[in-house]
XYZ file of C-alpha atoms in Angstrom:
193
model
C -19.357 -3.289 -11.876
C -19.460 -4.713 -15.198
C -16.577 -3.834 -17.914
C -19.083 -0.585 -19.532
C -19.534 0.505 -16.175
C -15.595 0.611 -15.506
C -14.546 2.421 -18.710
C -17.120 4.531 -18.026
C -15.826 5.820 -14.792
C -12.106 5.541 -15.678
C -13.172 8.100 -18.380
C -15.223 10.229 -16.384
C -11.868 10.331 -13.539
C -9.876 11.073 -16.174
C -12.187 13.855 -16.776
C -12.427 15.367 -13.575
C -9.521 15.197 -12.029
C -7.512 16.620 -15.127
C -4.805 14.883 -14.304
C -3.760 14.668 -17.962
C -5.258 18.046 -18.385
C -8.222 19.979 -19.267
C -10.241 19.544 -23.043
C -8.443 22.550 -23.924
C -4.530 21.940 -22.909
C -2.004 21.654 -25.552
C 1.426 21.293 -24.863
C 4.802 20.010 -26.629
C 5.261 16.446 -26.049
C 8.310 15.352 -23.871
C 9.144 13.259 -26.652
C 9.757 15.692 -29.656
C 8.405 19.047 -31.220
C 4.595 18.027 -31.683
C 1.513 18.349 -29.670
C 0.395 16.757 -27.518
C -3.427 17.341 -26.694
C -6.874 17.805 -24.046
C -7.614 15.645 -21.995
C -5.787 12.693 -22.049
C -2.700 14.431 -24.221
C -3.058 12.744 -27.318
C 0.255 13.209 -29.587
C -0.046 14.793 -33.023
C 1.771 14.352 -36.073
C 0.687 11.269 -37.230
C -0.585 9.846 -34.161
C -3.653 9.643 -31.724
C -3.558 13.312 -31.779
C -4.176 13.688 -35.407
C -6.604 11.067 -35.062
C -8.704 13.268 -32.444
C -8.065 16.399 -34.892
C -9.727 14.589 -37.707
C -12.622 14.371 -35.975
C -13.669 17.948 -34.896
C -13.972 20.603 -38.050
C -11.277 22.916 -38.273
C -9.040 20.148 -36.727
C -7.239 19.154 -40.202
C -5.607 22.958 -40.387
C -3.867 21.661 -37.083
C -2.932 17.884 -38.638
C 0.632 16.902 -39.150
C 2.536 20.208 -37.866
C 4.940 20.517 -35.608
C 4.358 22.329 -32.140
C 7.013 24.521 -32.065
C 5.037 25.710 -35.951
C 1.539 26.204 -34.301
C 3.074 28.204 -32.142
C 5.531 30.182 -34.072
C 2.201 31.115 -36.052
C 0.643 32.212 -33.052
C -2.605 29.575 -33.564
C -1.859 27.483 -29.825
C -4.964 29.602 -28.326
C -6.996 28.566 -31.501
C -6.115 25.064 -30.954
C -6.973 24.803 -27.386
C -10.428 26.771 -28.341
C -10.763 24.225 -31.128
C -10.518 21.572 -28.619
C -12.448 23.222 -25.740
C -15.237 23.489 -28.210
C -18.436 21.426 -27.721
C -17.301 19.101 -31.032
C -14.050 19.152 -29.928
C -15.104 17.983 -26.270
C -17.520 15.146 -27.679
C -14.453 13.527 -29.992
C -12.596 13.573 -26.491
C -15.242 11.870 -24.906
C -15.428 9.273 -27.554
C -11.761 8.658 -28.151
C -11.154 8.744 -24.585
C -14.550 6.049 -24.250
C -12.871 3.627 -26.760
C -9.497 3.537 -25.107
C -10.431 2.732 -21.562
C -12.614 -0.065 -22.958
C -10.333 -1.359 -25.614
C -6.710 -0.182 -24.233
C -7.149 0.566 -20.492
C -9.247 -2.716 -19.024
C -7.777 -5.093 -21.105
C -3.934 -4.505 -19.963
C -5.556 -4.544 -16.536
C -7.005 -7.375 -16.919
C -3.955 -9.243 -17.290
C -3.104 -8.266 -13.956
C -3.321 -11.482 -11.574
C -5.666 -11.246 -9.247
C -6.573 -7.226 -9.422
C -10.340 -7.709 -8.694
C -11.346 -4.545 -6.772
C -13.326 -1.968 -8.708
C -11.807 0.728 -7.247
C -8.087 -0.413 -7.989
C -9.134 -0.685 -11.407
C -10.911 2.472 -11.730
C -7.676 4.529 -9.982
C -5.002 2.458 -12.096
C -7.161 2.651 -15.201
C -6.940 6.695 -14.640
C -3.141 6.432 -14.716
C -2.922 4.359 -17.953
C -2.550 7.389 -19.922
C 1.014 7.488 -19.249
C 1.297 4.123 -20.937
C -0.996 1.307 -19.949
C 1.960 -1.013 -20.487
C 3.942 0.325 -18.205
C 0.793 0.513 -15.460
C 0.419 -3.365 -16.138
C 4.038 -4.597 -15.749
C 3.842 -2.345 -12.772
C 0.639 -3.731 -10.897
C 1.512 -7.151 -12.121
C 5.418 -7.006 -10.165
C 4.263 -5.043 -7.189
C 1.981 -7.810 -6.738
C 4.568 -10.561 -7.393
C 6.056 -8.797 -4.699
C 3.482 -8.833 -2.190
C 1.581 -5.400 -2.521
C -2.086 -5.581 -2.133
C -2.761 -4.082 -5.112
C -6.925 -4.330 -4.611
C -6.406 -2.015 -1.283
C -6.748 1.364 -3.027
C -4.583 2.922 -0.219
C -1.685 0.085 -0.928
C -2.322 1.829 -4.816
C -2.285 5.089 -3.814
C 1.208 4.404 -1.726
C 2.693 1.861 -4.540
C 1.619 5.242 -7.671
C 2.725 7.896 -5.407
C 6.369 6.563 -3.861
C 7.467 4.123 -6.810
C 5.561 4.865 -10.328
C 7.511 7.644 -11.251
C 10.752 5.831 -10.774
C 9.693 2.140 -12.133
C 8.551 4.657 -15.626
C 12.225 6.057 -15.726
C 10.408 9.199 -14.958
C 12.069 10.526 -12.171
C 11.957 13.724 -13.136
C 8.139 13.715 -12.753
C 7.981 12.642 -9.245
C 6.444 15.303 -7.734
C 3.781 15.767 -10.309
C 3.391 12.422 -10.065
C 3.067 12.098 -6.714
C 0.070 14.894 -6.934
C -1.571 13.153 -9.190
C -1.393 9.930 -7.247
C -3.221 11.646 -3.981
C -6.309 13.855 -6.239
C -6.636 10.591 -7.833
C -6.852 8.397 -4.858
C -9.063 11.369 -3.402
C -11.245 11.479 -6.734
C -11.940 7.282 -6.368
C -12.230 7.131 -2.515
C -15.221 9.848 -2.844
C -17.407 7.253 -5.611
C -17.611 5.178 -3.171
C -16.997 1.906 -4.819
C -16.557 -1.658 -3.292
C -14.986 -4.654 -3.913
């Protein structure tokens, strides 16, 4: 698979498994009182989830406010509508197109030696949680002897040891869900190395 194809189907994973959530989901961010938004939970105020709002009209009534004020106001169902919408579902798609090709791959491809499609495609779906912290992961399990191009071995390494290597213990469970429907998700493409 060339690089096109591989963005292509670490976006389309991301998609479909909703592992980061559906087009519509908007939540508070763990990290303070903004949003954080669809399908790959872009943060607002300022950030990537401004960004997406910008791009969908309508969006800019949403830019720049805290979460716990969109709710307050009662507006977190016209939000999510705003971002279920069919604009607000094609900005997605294109934000979400740009950073598996320009974000995802590229911190994956400074992992030594991860060459099978299918690893990429199933780490490239976990990058949203930080595709820094997905590299320095791959790139020490394999220092210390993983297989990281057997997508069982990355199913195993995500499930048992991601959420604790992210100091994100607290989302082990959830973590280890999404580490099974994602290996189940890439097993069913049917990819090879």
């Amino acid at each position: 698979m060339n690089e096109q194809q591989l963005a292509l189907e670490i976006a389309k994973g991301l998609v479909e498994t909703g592992v980061e959530g559906p087009y519509g989901c908007v939540t508070c961010s763990t990290a303070g009182d903004y949003p954080s938004m669809g399908c790959s939970q872009w943060e607002g105020i300022g950030g990537r989830g401004d960004l997406l709002l910008s791009y969908i009209d309508g969006g800019d009534q949403f830019t720049g406010r805290a979460y716990s004020d969109i709710e307050a106001a009662g507006e977190l169902d016209a939000l999510s509508a705003l971002l279920e919408s069919e604009q607000g579902q094609a900005a997605q798609n294109m934000i979400l197109a740009d950073d598996c090709r320009d974000k995802y791959l590229p911190a994956l491809a400074e992992v030594d030696g991860l060459t099978n499609p299918a690893c990429i495609i199933y780490a490239g779906i976990w990058c949203p949680t930080s595709h820094y912290v997905v590299q320095k992961f791959l790139q020490r399990r394999r220092d210390r002897g993983y297989d990281i191009n057997s997508l069982d071995a990355m199913r195993d390494m995500f499930r048992d040891e991601y959420a604790i290597a992210a100091d994100c213990a607290d989302y082990m469970e959830g973590y280890a869900n999404r580490a099974n429907t994602t290996y189940d998700y890439v097993a069913a493409l049917g990819v090879s190395a």
